[in-house]
Structure formats: structure tokens, C-alpha cells
């Protein structure tokens, strides 16, 4: 995983506090990113059919 690569002692110069903060931000970002329908609300106009004959 990406956190495993970041957490390897030899590769990381990030302090433990900063690493924890970055992991929390990454989790929050990924959680919101997958919610594609959070702001969608059906309107009455969405269900009407308009046809000109």
C-alpha cells in the first residue's frame, strides 16, 4: 500500500506526527471522493416528459 512505502524507516524523513496527520487527511479525502451522489436530489421536473408533436 502507499502508506507502507511512506512508513518504511529507511525511506521516510517525515516525523511520526506529520505521518499520522497525512494518513488521516488521505483517509478523509478517499472517503469523500467515492461518494458521487451526496449532493444529488431528485426534482419533480426530472420525472416529467416533454414532447412536441
mmCIF file of N, CA and C in Angstrom:
data_model
loop_
_atom_site.group_PDB
_atom_site.id
_atom_site.type_symbol
_atom_site.label_atom_id
_atom_site.label_comp_id
_atom_site.label_asym_id
_atom_site.label_seq_id
_atom_site.Cartn_x
_atom_site.Cartn_y
_atom_site.Cartn_z
ATOM 1 N N UNK A 1 0.837 -1.193 0.000
ATOM 2 C CA UNK A 1 0.000 0.000 0.000
ATOM 3 C C UNK A 1 0.872 1.243 0.000
ATOM 4 N N UNK A 2 0.258 2.374 -0.294
ATOM 5 C CA UNK A 2 1.032 3.615 -0.347
ATOM 6 C C UNK A 2 1.558 4.015 1.024
ATOM 7 N N UNK A 3 0.788 3.730 2.083
ATOM 8 C CA UNK A 3 1.270 4.089 3.422
ATOM 9 C C UNK A 3 2.446 3.212 3.831
ATOM 10 N N UNK A 4 2.479 1.974 3.357
ATOM 11 C CA UNK A 4 3.595 1.085 3.679
ATOM 12 C C UNK A 4 4.891 1.648 3.102
ATOM 13 N N UNK A 5 4.830 2.145 1.870
ATOM 14 C CA UNK A 5 6.016 2.731 1.256
ATOM 15 C C UNK A 5 6.463 3.977 2.015
ATOM 16 N N UNK A 6 5.518 4.778 2.463
ATOM 17 C CA UNK A 6 5.840 6.005 3.189
ATOM 18 C C UNK A 6 6.393 5.697 4.567
ATOM 19 N N UNK A 7 5.900 4.651 5.197
ATOM 20 C CA UNK A 7 6.255 4.350 6.579
ATOM 21 C C UNK A 7 7.578 3.607 6.730
ATOM 22 N N UNK A 8 8.169 3.142 5.641
ATOM 23 C CA UNK A 8 9.439 2.427 5.749
ATOM 24 C C UNK A 8 10.486 3.371 6.338
ATOM 25 N N UNK A 9 11.126 2.930 7.389
ATOM 26 C CA UNK A 9 12.053 3.770 8.147
ATOM 27 C C UNK A 9 13.188 4.318 7.283
ATOM 28 N N UNK A 10 13.735 3.508 6.387
ATOM 29 C CA UNK A 10 14.870 3.944 5.584
ATOM 30 C C UNK A 10 14.476 5.020 4.567
ATOM 31 N N UNK A 11 13.221 5.017 4.124
ATOM 32 C CA UNK A 11 12.810 5.949 3.082
ATOM 33 C C UNK A 11 12.159 7.209 3.630
ATOM 34 N N UNK A 12 11.700 7.181 4.858
ATOM 35 C CA UNK A 12 10.897 8.279 5.372
ATOM 36 C C UNK A 12 11.704 9.206 6.268
ATOM 37 N N UNK A 13 11.588 10.484 5.984
ATOM 38 C CA UNK A 13 12.178 11.502 6.854
ATOM 39 C C UNK A 13 11.068 12.316 7.497
ATOM 40 N N UNK A 14 9.858 11.820 7.405
ATOM 41 C CA UNK A 14 8.688 12.504 7.947
ATOM 42 C C UNK A 14 8.540 12.139 9.420
ATOM 43 N N UNK A 15 8.232 13.132 10.229
ATOM 44 C CA UNK A 15 8.045 12.870 11.655
ATOM 45 C C UNK A 15 6.783 12.033 11.864
ATOM 46 N N UNK A 16 6.722 11.265 12.936
ATOM 47 C CA UNK A 16 5.536 10.434 13.197
ATOM 48 C C UNK A 16 4.242 11.241 13.286
ATOM 49 N N UNK A 17 4.297 12.440 13.858
ATOM 50 C CA UNK A 17 3.094 13.288 13.967
ATOM 51 C C UNK A 17 2.603 13.712 12.583
ATOM 52 N N UNK A 18 3.538 14.127 11.720
ATOM 53 C CA UNK A 18 3.166 14.541 10.370
ATOM 54 C C UNK A 18 2.647 13.356 9.569
ATOM 55 N N UNK A 19 3.268 12.201 9.719
ATOM 56 C CA UNK A 19 2.818 11.000 9.026
ATOM 57 C C UNK A 19 1.393 10.642 9.437
ATOM 58 N N UNK A 20 1.098 10.735 10.713
ATOM 59 C CA UNK A 20 -0.257 10.452 11.195
ATOM 60 C C UNK A 20 -1.265 11.440 10.605
ATOM 61 N N UNK A 21 -0.904 12.718 10.585
ATOM 62 C CA UNK A 21 -1.800 13.736 10.024
ATOM 63 C C UNK A 21 -2.048 13.489 8.542
ATOM 64 N N UNK A 22 -1.008 13.120 7.805
ATOM 65 C CA UNK A 22 -1.166 12.832 6.378
ATOM 66 C C UNK A 22 -2.057 11.624 6.135
ATOM 67 N N UNK A 23 -1.926 10.601 6.954
ATOM 68 C CA UNK A 23 -2.765 9.417 6.804
ATOM 69 C C UNK A 23 -4.227 9.733 7.101
ATOM 70 N N UNK A 24 -4.478 10.589 8.086
ATOM 71 C CA UNK A 24 -5.853 10.990 8.399
ATOM 72 C C UNK A 24 -6.442 11.790 7.244
ATOM 73 N N UNK A 25 -5.661 12.722 6.691
ATOM 74 C CA UNK A 25 -6.135 13.503 5.549
ATOM 75 C C UNK A 25 -6.405 12.618 4.341
ATOM 76 N N UNK A 26 -5.530 11.642 4.098
ATOM 77 C CA UNK A 26 -5.708 10.732 2.967
ATOM 78 C C UNK A 26 -6.982 9.916 3.135
ATOM 79 N N UNK A 27 -7.234 9.431 4.328
ATOM 80 C CA UNK A 27 -8.447 8.660 4.592
ATOM 81 C C UNK A 27 -9.687 9.513 4.351
ATOM 82 N N UNK A 28 -9.683 10.745 4.863
ATOM 83 C CA UNK A 28 -10.841 11.632 4.696
ATOM 84 C C UNK A 28 -11.060 11.961 3.226
ATOM 85 N N UNK A 29 -9.998 12.216 2.492
ATOM 86 C CA UNK A 29 -10.110 12.546 1.073
ATOM 87 C C UNK A 29 -10.667 11.368 0.287
ATOM 88 N N UNK A 30 -10.170 10.180 0.532
ATOM 89 C CA UNK A 30 -10.654 8.998 -0.190
ATOM 90 C C UNK A 30 -12.099 8.672 0.157
ATOM 91 N N UNK A 31 -12.476 8.895 1.393
ATOM 92 C CA UNK A 31 -13.851 8.619 1.818
ATOM 93 C C UNK A 31 -14.833 9.514 1.066
ATOM 94 N N UNK A 32 -14.538 10.801 0.973
ATOM 95 C CA UNK A 32 -15.421 11.735 0.276
ATOM 96 C C UNK A 32 -15.371 11.557 -1.232
ATOM 97 N N UNK A 33 -14.259 11.150 -1.733
ATOM 98 C CA UNK A 33 -14.073 11.036 -3.172
ATOM 99 C C UNK A 33 -14.997 9.999 -3.790
ATOM 100 N N UNK A 34 -15.321 8.956 -3.069
ATOM 101 C CA UNK A 34 -16.132 7.886 -3.622
ATOM 102 C C UNK A 34 -17.630 8.128 -3.507
ATOM 103 N N UNK A 35 -18.042 9.204 -2.889
ATOM 104 C CA UNK A 35 -19.460 9.489 -2.713
ATOM 105 C C UNK A 35 -19.927 10.407 -3.838
ATOM 106 N N UNK A 36 -20.333 9.803 -4.968
ATOM 107 C CA UNK A 36 -20.707 10.581 -6.138
ATOM 108 C C UNK A 36 -22.129 11.126 -6.071
ATOM 109 N N UNK A 37 -22.958 10.643 -5.168
ATOM 110 C CA UNK A 37 -24.363 11.038 -5.139
ATOM 111 C C UNK A 37 -24.744 11.837 -3.899
ATOM 112 N N UNK A 38 -23.793 12.331 -3.146
ATOM 113 C CA UNK A 38 -24.111 13.006 -1.885
ATOM 114 C C UNK A 38 -24.912 14.291 -2.086
ATOM 115 N N UNK A 39 -24.724 14.995 -3.188
ATOM 116 C CA UNK A 39 -25.422 16.263 -3.399
ATOM 117 C C UNK A 39 -26.547 16.177 -4.427
ATOM 118 N N UNK A 40 -26.916 14.982 -4.835
ATOM 119 C CA UNK A 40 -27.974 14.835 -5.832
ATOM 120 C C UNK A 40 -29.322 14.654 -5.160
ATOM 121 N N UNK A 41 -30.266 15.479 -5.529
ATOM 122 C CA UNK A 41 -31.634 15.363 -5.043
ATOM 123 C C UNK A 41 -32.553 15.338 -6.254
ATOM 124 N N UNK A 42 -33.504 14.444 -6.259
ATOM 125 C CA UNK A 42 -34.451 14.360 -7.365
ATOM 126 C C UNK A 42 -35.426 15.528 -7.296
ATOM 127 N N UNK A 43 -35.672 16.135 -8.434
ATOM 128 C CA UNK A 43 -36.637 17.220 -8.558
ATOM 129 C C UNK A 43 -37.846 16.710 -9.335
ATOM 130 N N UNK A 44 -38.989 17.319 -9.122
ATOM 131 C CA UNK A 44 -40.206 16.904 -9.824
ATOM 132 C C UNK A 44 -40.025 17.037 -11.337
ATOM 133 N N UNK A 45 -39.282 18.049 -11.780
ATOM 134 C CA UNK A 45 -39.045 18.257 -13.217
ATOM 135 C C UNK A 45 -38.261 17.100 -13.844
ATOM 136 N N UNK A 46 -37.489 16.400 -13.050
ATOM 137 C CA UNK A 46 -36.695 15.287 -13.570
ATOM 138 C C UNK A 46 -37.565 14.135 -14.050
ATOM 139 N N UNK A 47 -38.798 14.065 -13.584
ATOM 140 C CA UNK A 47 -39.667 12.942 -13.908
ATOM 141 C C UNK A 47 -40.717 13.282 -14.958
ATOM 142 N N UNK A 48 -40.712 14.491 -15.475
ATOM 143 C CA UNK A 48 -41.703 14.861 -16.490
ATOM 144 C C UNK A 48 -41.133 14.609 -17.880
ATOM 145 N N UNK A 49 -42.034 14.309 -18.812
ATOM 146 C CA UNK A 49 -41.644 14.065 -20.198
ATOM 147 C C UNK A 49 -42.267 15.163 -21.046
ATOM 148 N N UNK A 50 -41.426 15.871 -21.750
ATOM 149 C CA UNK A 50 -41.908 16.919 -22.644
ATOM 150 C C UNK A 50 -41.684 16.468 -24.074
ATOM 151 N N UNK A 51 -42.747 16.481 -24.848
ATOM 152 C CA UNK A 51 -42.641 16.097 -26.254
ATOM 153 C C UNK A 51 -43.479 17.051 -27.084
ATOM 154 N N UNK A 52 -42.896 17.542 -28.143
ATOM 155 C CA UNK A 52 -43.621 18.424 -29.057
ATOM 156 C C UNK A 52 -44.005 17.618 -30.289
ATOM 157 N N UNK A 53 -45.311 17.574 -30.564
ATOM 158 C CA UNK A 53 -45.792 16.793 -31.712
ATOM 159 C C UNK A 53 -46.370 17.729 -32.740
#
